[in-house]
Amino acid sequence: MVIPCLHNWSMTYPEAAALQRQLAAEVTLVNRLPQPVRLVAGVDVSYQPHGELFFAGVVVLERPGLRVVEEASARGRVEFPYVPGFLSFRELPVVIEAFRNLNRVPDAILVDGQGIAHPRRLGVASHLGLWLGLPTVGCAKSRLCGEYEPPGPARGDRQPLQLGGEQVGVVLTTRDRVKPLFISPGHLVDIDTAAQLTLECCGRYRMPEPTRLAHHLTNRLRKEYLAEMASEE
DNA sequence: GCGACAG
DNA sequence: ATCTTGTCGC
């Protein structure tokens, strides 16, 4: 399969995988979060099941209090199919465009998807962190790879997520009696800090506020667009 | 060869 | 990811 990449290249599957391994070598798990973390951003992407139009949104919240201080978005066409393990090639171009429309520089970014909990240690959160040079955390709703024991049902309960004999993240219960999230460092954060920050950003819902609000933003944009299309025949 | 497989 | 109503439980 030929894989068009972030840089308009065309690559075969093994070439794209090799690029991921090369980039993964640049990922740092040394904590570079400021003390305290004031601005936390959430990112998400929305699109039609068979549509080619993507909507990306970034929402920046200020802590403590988790108040929204800025939003940015972008829309774009996507030329890459969903291939497990290559999500970043599909979503990052429009996400990066959304960040170009953002004025503030967040202290940390929460991403919908995996960080290093990835077959080649380069989930979408890690790829984005490298690209932006900012701390990122992967907050996925389900597992891509790795083994784990189910965590307890209470908020804060967690179990290590292991891959190839090493821990790549945690399976974290973010609210009482909800399905756990799969948390892994993207870039410039360690595993424990990634889990702690995620938990601190979770209010009344399973998903942390930043990505939850980003999801709402992109969904709103997509539906507004669809409504506008409908009104113009 | 067979199953697994973020969004 | 997204399509969808009601419904069970705190």
PDB file of C-alpha atoms (C1' of nucleotides) in Angstrom:
ATOM      1  CA  MET A   1       0.000   0.000   0.000  1.00  0.00           C
ATOM      2  CA  VAL A   2       1.178   3.486  -0.806  1.00  0.00           C
ATOM      3  CA  ILE A   3       1.007   5.908   2.065  1.00  0.00           C
ATOM      4  CA  PRO A   4       0.942   9.661   1.487  1.00  0.00           C
ATOM      5  CA  CYS A   5       2.632  11.290   4.463  1.00  0.00           C
ATOM      6  CA  LEU A   6       2.540  14.612   6.249  1.00  0.00           C
ATOM      7  CA  HIS A   7       5.033  16.032   3.802  1.00  0.00           C
ATOM      8  CA  ASN A   8       3.234  15.086   0.590  1.00  0.00           C
ATOM      9  CA  TRP A   9       5.470  12.119   0.098  1.00  0.00           C
ATOM     10  CA  SER A  10       4.214   8.774  -1.016  1.00  0.00           C
ATOM     11  CA  MET A  11       5.482   5.867   0.986  1.00  0.00           C
ATOM     12  CA  THR A  12       4.974   2.156   1.185  1.00  0.00           C
ATOM     13  CA  TYR A  13       3.790   0.606   4.428  1.00  0.00           C
ATOM     14  CA  PRO A  14       7.268  -0.534   5.513  1.00  0.00           C
ATOM     15  CA  GLU A  15       8.707   2.880   4.675  1.00  0.00           C
ATOM     16  CA  ALA A  16       6.066   4.630   6.760  1.00  0.00           C
ATOM     17  CA  ALA A  17       6.699   2.204   9.621  1.00  0.00           C
ATOM     18  CA  ALA A  18      10.419   2.909   9.384  1.00  0.00           C
ATOM     19  CA  LEU A  19       9.738   6.640   9.536  1.00  0.00           C
ATOM     20  CA  GLN A  20       7.694   6.105  12.685  1.00  0.00           C
ATOM     21  CA  ARG A  21      10.530   4.208  14.349  1.00  0.00           C
ATOM     22  CA  GLN A  22      12.935   6.946  13.396  1.00  0.00           C
ATOM     23  CA  LEU A  23      10.672   9.651  14.822  1.00  0.00           C
ATOM     24  CA  ALA A  24       9.961   7.589  17.942  1.00  0.00           C
ATOM     25  CA  ALA A  25      13.662   7.696  18.755  1.00  0.00           C
ATOM     26  CA  GLU A  26      13.253  11.467  19.212  1.00  0.00           C
ATOM     27  CA  VAL A  27      10.455  11.117  21.767  1.00  0.00           C
ATOM     28  CA  THR A  28      11.416  12.118  25.301  1.00  0.00           C
ATOM     29  CA  LEU A  29       9.696  10.879  28.432  1.00  0.00           C
ATOM     30  CA  VAL A  30      11.586  13.288  30.660  1.00  0.00           C
ATOM     31  CA  ASN A  31       9.086  15.597  32.282  1.00  0.00           C
ATOM     32  CA  ARG A  32       9.248  19.094  30.833  1.00  0.00           C
ATOM     33  CA  LEU A  33       5.940  20.341  32.197  1.00  0.00           C
ATOM     34  CA  PRO A  34       6.111  23.727  33.912  1.00  0.00           C
ATOM     35  CA  GLN A  35       5.205  23.922  37.594  1.00  0.00           C
ATOM     36  CA  PRO A  36       2.333  24.481  37.870  1.00  0.00           C
ATOM     37  CA  VAL A  37       0.655  23.568  34.595  1.00  0.00           C
ATOM     38  CA  ARG A  38      -1.594  26.532  33.790  1.00  0.00           C
ATOM     39  CA  LEU A  39      -2.738  26.084  30.198  1.00  0.00           C
ATOM     40  CA  VAL A  40      -3.973  22.670  29.091  1.00  0.00           C
ATOM     41  CA  ALA A  41      -5.170  22.161  25.527  1.00  0.00           C
ATOM     42  CA  GLY A  42      -7.410  19.423  24.160  1.00  0.00           C
ATOM     43  CA  VAL A  43      -7.480  18.334  20.516  1.00  0.00           C
ATOM     44  CA  ASP A  44      -9.998  16.379  18.501  1.00  0.00           C
ATOM     45  CA  VAL A  45     -11.088  15.684  14.940  1.00  0.00           C
ATOM     46  CA  SER A  46     -14.580  15.147  13.513  1.00  0.00           C
ATOM     47  CA  TYR A  47     -15.739  13.877  10.137  1.00  0.00           C
ATOM     48  CA  GLN A  48     -18.417  11.956   8.295  1.00  0.00           C
ATOM     49  CA  PRO A  49     -18.145   8.139   8.269  1.00  0.00           C
ATOM     50  CA  HIS A  50     -17.388   8.103   4.552  1.00  0.00           C
ATOM     51  CA  GLY A  51     -16.635  11.785   4.186  1.00  0.00           C
ATOM     52  CA  GLU A  52     -13.397  13.339   3.092  1.00  0.00           C
ATOM     53  CA  LEU A  53     -13.868  16.601   4.975  1.00  0.00           C
ATOM     54  CA  PHE A  54     -12.151  16.829   8.350  1.00  0.00           C
ATOM     55  CA  PHE A  55     -12.737  19.342  11.133  1.00  0.00           C
ATOM     56  CA  ALA A  56     -10.036  19.788  13.775  1.00  0.00           C
ATOM     57  CA  GLY A  57     -10.480  21.733  16.975  1.00  0.00           C
ATOM     58  CA  VAL A  58      -8.232  22.906  19.805  1.00  0.00           C
ATOM     59  CA  VAL A  59      -9.574  24.189  23.116  1.00  0.00           C
ATOM     60  CA  VAL A  60      -7.269  25.763  25.705  1.00  0.00           C
ATOM     61  CA  LEU A  61      -8.281  25.661  29.374  1.00  0.00           C
ATOM     62  CA  GLU A  62      -6.702  27.505  32.275  1.00  0.00           C
ATOM     63  CA  ARG A  63      -6.034  25.716  35.537  1.00  0.00           C
ATOM     64  CA  PRO A  64      -7.108  25.585  38.168  1.00  0.00           C
ATOM     65  CA  GLY A  65     -10.768  26.015  37.376  1.00  0.00           C
ATOM     66  CA  LEU A  66     -10.571  24.617  33.867  1.00  0.00           C
ATOM     67  CA  ARG A  67     -11.959  27.753  32.251  1.00  0.00           C
ATOM     68  CA  VAL A  68     -11.846  28.033  28.467  1.00  0.00           C
ATOM     69  CA  VAL A  69      -9.464  30.786  27.402  1.00  0.00           C
ATOM     70  CA  GLU A  70      -9.137  30.139  23.677  1.00  0.00           C
ATOM     71  CA  GLU A  71     -10.436  28.012  20.812  1.00  0.00           C
ATOM     72  CA  ALA A  72      -9.091  27.416  17.329  1.00  0.00           C
ATOM     73  CA  SER A  73     -10.083  25.194  14.447  1.00  0.00           C
ATOM     74  CA  ALA A  74      -9.392  24.237  10.865  1.00  0.00           C
ATOM     75  CA  ARG A  75     -10.974  22.190   8.115  1.00  0.00           C
ATOM     76  CA  GLY A  76      -9.329  20.146   5.431  1.00  0.00           C
ATOM     77  CA  ARG A  77      -9.562  17.279   2.978  1.00  0.00           C
ATOM     78  CA  VAL A  78      -8.084  13.934   3.846  1.00  0.00           C
ATOM     79  CA  GLU A  79      -6.415  11.629   1.385  1.00  0.00           C
ATOM     80  CA  PHE A  80      -5.366   8.881   3.734  1.00  0.00           C
ATOM     81  CA  PRO A  81      -7.550   5.937   4.848  1.00  0.00           C
ATOM     82  CA  TYR A  82      -7.785   4.803   8.435  1.00  0.00           C
ATOM     83  CA  VAL A  83      -5.053   2.252   8.952  1.00  0.00           C
ATOM     84  CA  PRO A  84      -4.522   1.047  12.537  1.00  0.00           C
ATOM     85  CA  GLY A  85      -1.095   2.271  13.618  1.00  0.00           C
ATOM     86  CA  PHE A  86      -1.033   5.190  11.178  1.00  0.00           C
ATOM     87  CA  LEU A  87      -3.712   7.448  12.581  1.00  0.00           C
ATOM     88  CA  SER A  88      -1.403  10.456  12.757  1.00  0.00           C
ATOM     89  CA  PHE A  89      -0.862  10.465   8.989  1.00  0.00           C
ATOM     90  CA  ARG A  90      -4.612  10.842   8.608  1.00  0.00           C
ATOM     91  CA  GLU A  91      -5.392  13.391  11.316  1.00  0.00           C
ATOM     92  CA  LEU A  92      -2.294  15.481  11.966  1.00  0.00           C
ATOM     93  CA  PRO A  93      -2.285  17.690   8.848  1.00  0.00           C
ATOM     94  CA  VAL A  94      -5.591  19.344   9.753  1.00  0.00           C
ATOM     95  CA  VAL A  95      -4.767  19.334  13.482  1.00  0.00           C
ATOM     96  CA  ILE A  96      -1.517  21.165  12.827  1.00  0.00           C
ATOM     97  CA  GLU A  97      -3.433  23.678  10.745  1.00  0.00           C
ATOM     98  CA  ALA A  98      -5.742  24.282  13.714  1.00  0.00           C
ATOM     99  CA  PHE A  99      -2.714  24.959  15.917  1.00  0.00           C
ATOM    100  CA  ARG A 100      -1.529  27.549  13.402  1.00  0.00           C
ATOM    101  CA  ASN A 101      -4.752  29.408  14.178  1.00  0.00           C
ATOM    102  CA  LEU A 102      -4.050  29.321  17.915  1.00  0.00           C
ATOM    103  CA  ASN A 103      -2.387  32.285  19.617  1.00  0.00           C
ATOM    104  CA  ARG A 104      -1.562  30.831  23.018  1.00  0.00           C
ATOM    105  CA  VAL A 105       1.103  28.220  23.559  1.00  0.00           C
ATOM    106  CA  PRO A 106      -0.290  25.578  25.945  1.00  0.00           C
ATOM    107  CA  ASP A 107       1.824  24.002  28.690  1.00  0.00           C
ATOM    108  CA  ALA A 108       0.444  20.573  27.806  1.00  0.00           C
ATOM    109  CA  ILE A 109      -1.825  19.020  25.181  1.00  0.00           C
ATOM    110  CA  LEU A 110      -4.284  16.155  25.678  1.00  0.00           C
ATOM    111  CA  VAL A 111      -4.898  14.126  22.535  1.00  0.00           C
ATOM    112  CA  ASP A 112      -7.620  11.637  21.583  1.00  0.00           C
ATOM    113  CA  GLY A 113      -5.537   8.544  20.886  1.00  0.00           C
ATOM    114  CA  GLN A 114      -2.355   6.814  21.982  1.00  0.00           C
ATOM    115  CA  GLY A 115       1.041   8.249  22.824  1.00  0.00           C
ATOM    116  CA  ILE A 116       3.840   5.692  23.058  1.00  0.00           C
ATOM    117  CA  ALA A 117       1.345   2.859  23.566  1.00  0.00           C
ATOM    118  CA  HIS A 118       1.824   2.083  19.904  1.00  0.00           C
ATOM    119  CA  PRO A 119       3.440  -0.804  17.977  1.00  0.00           C
ATOM    120  CA  ARG A 120       6.334   1.481  16.980  1.00  0.00           C
ATOM    121  CA  ARG A 121       6.002   3.882  19.929  1.00  0.00           C
ATOM    122  CA  LEU A 122       4.603   6.716  17.817  1.00  0.00           C
ATOM    123  CA  GLY A 123       0.916   7.190  18.419  1.00  0.00           C
ATOM    124  CA  VAL A 124      -0.801  10.381  17.282  1.00  0.00           C
ATOM    125  CA  ALA A 125      -0.039  12.119  20.598  1.00  0.00           C
ATOM    126  CA  SER A 126       3.678  11.436  20.299  1.00  0.00           C
ATOM    127  CA  HIS A 127       3.775  12.493  16.651  1.00  0.00           C
ATOM    128  CA  LEU A 128       1.984  15.757  17.469  1.00  0.00           C
ATOM    129  CA  GLY A 129       4.238  16.427  20.455  1.00  0.00           C
ATOM    130  CA  LEU A 130       7.334  15.997  18.310  1.00  0.00           C
ATOM    131  CA  TRP A 131       5.948  18.222  15.589  1.00  0.00           C
ATOM    132  CA  LEU A 132       5.030  21.028  17.964  1.00  0.00           C
ATOM    133  CA  GLY A 133       7.869  20.497  20.425  1.00  0.00           C
ATOM    134  CA  LEU A 134       5.346  20.569  23.271  1.00  0.00           C
ATOM    135  CA  PRO A 135       4.357  18.137  26.038  1.00  0.00           C
ATOM    136  CA  THR A 136       1.514  15.827  24.948  1.00  0.00           C
ATOM    137  CA  VAL A 137      -0.533  13.083  26.584  1.00  0.00           C
ATOM    138  CA  GLY A 138      -2.405  10.325  24.791  1.00  0.00           C
ATOM    139  CA  CYS A 139      -5.918   9.742  26.180  1.00  0.00           C
ATOM    140  CA  ALA A 140      -7.496   6.881  24.249  1.00  0.00           C
ATOM    141  CA  LYS A 141     -10.932   5.396  24.800  1.00  0.00           C
ATOM    142  CA  SER A 142      -9.785   1.927  23.784  1.00  0.00           C
ATOM    143  CA  ARG A 143      -6.687  -0.195  23.421  1.00  0.00           C
ATOM    144  CA  LEU A 144      -4.452  -0.307  20.366  1.00  0.00           C
ATOM    145  CA  CYS A 145      -1.807  -2.665  21.748  1.00  0.00           C
ATOM    146  CA  GLY A 146      -0.311  -3.809  25.024  1.00  0.00           C
ATOM    147  CA  GLU A 147      -1.435  -6.019  27.889  1.00  0.00           C
ATOM    148  CA  TYR A 148      -3.082  -5.090  31.176  1.00  0.00           C
ATOM    149  CA  GLU A 149      -5.224  -6.215  34.062  1.00  0.00           C
ATOM    150  CA  PRO A 150      -8.589  -4.467  34.407  1.00  0.00           C
ATOM    151  CA  PRO A 151      -8.329  -1.602  36.934  1.00  0.00           C
ATOM    152  CA  GLY A 152     -10.760  -1.197  39.836  1.00  0.00           C
ATOM    153  CA  PRO A 153     -14.071   0.676  39.461  1.00  0.00           C
ATOM    154  CA  ALA A 154     -13.180   3.730  41.544  1.00  0.00           C
ATOM    155  CA  ARG A 155     -11.939   7.046  40.136  1.00  0.00           C
ATOM    156  CA  GLY A 156      -8.146   6.952  40.223  1.00  0.00           C
ATOM    157  CA  ASP A 157      -7.827   3.173  40.065  1.00  0.00           C
ATOM    158  CA  ARG A 158      -5.177   2.134  37.558  1.00  0.00           C
ATOM    159  CA  GLN A 159      -3.163  -0.725  36.132  1.00  0.00           C
ATOM    160  CA  PRO A 160       0.030  -0.628  34.103  1.00  0.00           C
ATOM    161  CA  LEU A 161      -0.197  -1.031  30.319  1.00  0.00           C
ATOM    162  CA  GLN A 162       2.720  -3.168  29.203  1.00  0.00           C
ATOM    163  CA  LEU A 163       4.209  -3.762  25.806  1.00  0.00           C
ATOM    164  CA  GLY A 164       7.208  -5.914  25.031  1.00  0.00           C
ATOM    165  CA  GLY A 165       8.147  -6.227  28.673  1.00  0.00           C
ATOM    166  CA  GLU A 166       8.036  -2.520  29.446  1.00  0.00           C
ATOM    167  CA  GLN A 167       5.381  -0.194  30.741  1.00  0.00           C
ATOM    168  CA  VAL A 168       4.092   2.209  28.083  1.00  0.00           C
ATOM    169  CA  GLY A 169       1.157   3.702  29.961  1.00  0.00           C
ATOM    170  CA  VAL A 170      -1.658   3.130  32.408  1.00  0.00           C
ATOM    171  CA  VAL A 171      -5.252   1.968  32.140  1.00  0.00           C
ATOM    172  CA  LEU A 172      -6.992   4.577  34.276  1.00  0.00           C
ATOM    173  CA  THR A 173     -10.486   4.769  35.730  1.00  0.00           C
ATOM    174  CA  THR A 174     -11.335   8.470  35.477  1.00  0.00           C
ATOM    175  CA  ARG A 175     -14.762   8.310  37.165  1.00  0.00           C
ATOM    176  CA  ASP A 176     -16.516   5.835  39.405  1.00  0.00           C
ATOM    177  CA  ARG A 177     -17.810   2.865  37.434  1.00  0.00           C
ATOM    178  CA  VAL A 178     -16.926   3.968  33.911  1.00  0.00           C
ATOM    179  CA  LYS A 179     -14.802   2.157  31.362  1.00  0.00           C
ATOM    180  CA  PRO A 180     -11.160   3.086  31.900  1.00  0.00           C
ATOM    181  CA  LEU A 181      -9.087   5.292  29.602  1.00  0.00           C
ATOM    182  CA  PHE A 182      -5.760   4.254  28.072  1.00  0.00           C
ATOM    183  CA  ILE A 183      -3.238   6.898  29.069  1.00  0.00           C
ATOM    184  CA  SER A 184       0.263   7.046  27.647  1.00  0.00           C
ATOM    185  CA  PRO A 185       2.877   9.799  27.389  1.00  0.00           C
ATOM    186  CA  GLY A 186       3.071  11.504  24.029  1.00  0.00           C
ATOM    187  CA  HIS A 187       6.213  13.574  24.415  1.00  0.00           C
ATOM    188  CA  LEU A 188       8.030  15.450  27.194  1.00  0.00           C
ATOM    189  CA  VAL A 189       6.071  13.845  30.042  1.00  0.00           C
ATOM    190  CA  ASP A 190       6.470  10.666  32.084  1.00  0.00           C
ATOM    191  CA  ILE A 191       3.829   8.020  32.644  1.00  0.00           C
ATOM    192  CA  ASP A 192       2.836   9.018  36.171  1.00  0.00           C
ATOM    193  CA  THR A 193       2.586  12.707  35.326  1.00  0.00           C
ATOM    194  CA  ALA A 194       0.514  11.908  32.251  1.00  0.00           C
ATOM    195  CA  ALA A 195      -1.954   9.949  34.366  1.00  0.00           C
ATOM    196  CA  GLN A 196      -2.030  12.577  37.108  1.00  0.00           C
ATOM    197  CA  LEU A 197      -2.664  15.446  34.702  1.00  0.00           C
ATOM    198  CA  THR A 198      -5.397  13.503  32.928  1.00  0.00           C
ATOM    199  CA  LEU A 199      -7.124  12.723  36.206  1.00  0.00           C
ATOM    200  CA  GLU A 200      -6.894  16.346  37.303  1.00  0.00           C
ATOM    201  CA  CYS A 201      -8.578  17.406  34.068  1.00  0.00           C
ATOM    202  CA  CYS A 202     -11.496  15.021  34.540  1.00  0.00           C
ATOM    203  CA  GLY A 203     -14.545  16.589  36.074  1.00  0.00           C
ATOM    204  CA  ARG A 204     -17.949  15.007  35.893  1.00  0.00           C
ATOM    205  CA  TYR A 205     -17.305  12.953  32.765  1.00  0.00           C
ATOM    206  CA  ARG A 206     -15.188  10.033  31.637  1.00  0.00           C
ATOM    207  CA  MET A 207     -13.166  12.075  29.156  1.00  0.00           C
ATOM    208  CA  PRO A 208     -10.927  14.891  30.412  1.00  0.00           C
ATOM    209  CA  GLU A 209     -12.481  18.342  29.895  1.00  0.00           C
ATOM    210  CA  PRO A 210     -10.021  19.589  27.252  1.00  0.00           C
ATOM    211  CA  THR A 211     -10.588  16.748  24.774  1.00  0.00           C
ATOM    212  CA  ARG A 212     -14.274  16.570  25.666  1.00  0.00           C
ATOM    213  CA  LEU A 213     -14.761  20.224  24.782  1.00  0.00           C
ATOM    214  CA  ALA A 214     -12.634  19.873  21.657  1.00  0.00           C
ATOM    215  CA  HIS A 215     -14.924  17.036  20.606  1.00  0.00           C
ATOM    216  CA  HIS A 216     -17.949  19.285  21.074  1.00  0.00           C
ATOM    217  CA  LEU A 217     -16.295  22.046  19.088  1.00  0.00           C
ATOM    218  CA  THR A 218     -15.463  19.898  16.068  1.00  0.00           C
ATOM    219  CA  ASN A 219     -18.875  18.261  16.131  1.00  0.00           C
ATOM    220  CA  ARG A 220     -20.525  21.680  16.169  1.00  0.00           C
ATOM    221  CA  LEU A 221     -18.430  22.852  13.231  1.00  0.00           C
ATOM    222  CA  ARG A 222     -19.215  19.750  11.217  1.00  0.00           C
ATOM    223  CA  LYS A 223     -22.944  19.972  11.811  1.00  0.00           C
ATOM    224  CA  GLU A 224     -23.018  23.677  11.005  1.00  0.00           C
ATOM    225  CA  TYR A 225     -21.301  22.892   7.761  1.00  0.00           C
ATOM    226  CA  LEU A 226     -23.771  20.132   6.926  1.00  0.00           C
ATOM    227  CA  ALA A 227     -26.715  22.419   7.718  1.00  0.00           C
ATOM    228  CA  GLU A 228     -25.259  25.105   5.472  1.00  0.00           C
ATOM    229  CA  MET A 229     -24.806  22.611   2.657  1.00  0.00           C
ATOM    230  CA  ALA A 230     -28.394  21.446   3.040  1.00  0.00           C
ATOM    231  CA  SER A 231     -29.757  24.999   2.875  1.00  0.00           C
ATOM    232  CA  GLU A 232     -27.939  25.569  -0.404  1.00  0.00           C
ATOM    233  CA  GLU A 233     -29.397  22.421  -1.939  1.00  0.00           C
TER     234      GLU A 233
ATOM    235  C1'  DG B   1      -2.320 -18.778   8.338  1.00  0.00           C
ATOM    236  C1'  DC B   2      -5.271 -16.386  12.017  1.00  0.00           C
ATOM    237  C1'  DG B   3      -6.754 -12.824  15.001  1.00  0.00           C
ATOM    238  C1'  DA B   4      -6.157  -7.813  16.570  1.00  0.00           C
ATOM    239  C1'  DC B   5      -6.610  -3.382  15.244  1.00  0.00           C
ATOM    240  C1'  DA B   6      -6.394   4.371  18.463  1.00  0.00           C
ATOM    241  C1'  DG B   7     -10.007   7.266  15.371  1.00  0.00           C
TER     242       DG B   7
ATOM    243  C1'  DA C   1     -15.106   8.419  13.580  1.00  0.00           C
ATOM    244  C1'  DT C   2     -20.537   8.478  12.994  1.00  0.00           C
ATOM    245  C1'  DC C   3     -25.533   6.748  12.600  1.00  0.00           C
ATOM    246  C1'  DT C   4     -29.562   6.758  16.814  1.00  0.00           C
ATOM    247  C1'  DT C   5     -34.304   6.124  21.421  1.00  0.00           C
ATOM    248  C1'  DG C   6     -35.052   4.793  24.992  1.00  0.00           C
ATOM    249  C1'  DT C   7     -33.653   3.144  29.155  1.00  0.00           C
ATOM    250  C1'  DC C   8     -31.323   1.511  33.369  1.00  0.00           C
ATOM    251  C1'  DG C   9     -28.995   3.300  37.492  1.00  0.00           C
ATOM    252  C1'  DC C  10     -26.883   6.637  40.800  1.00  0.00           C
TER     253       DC C  10
END
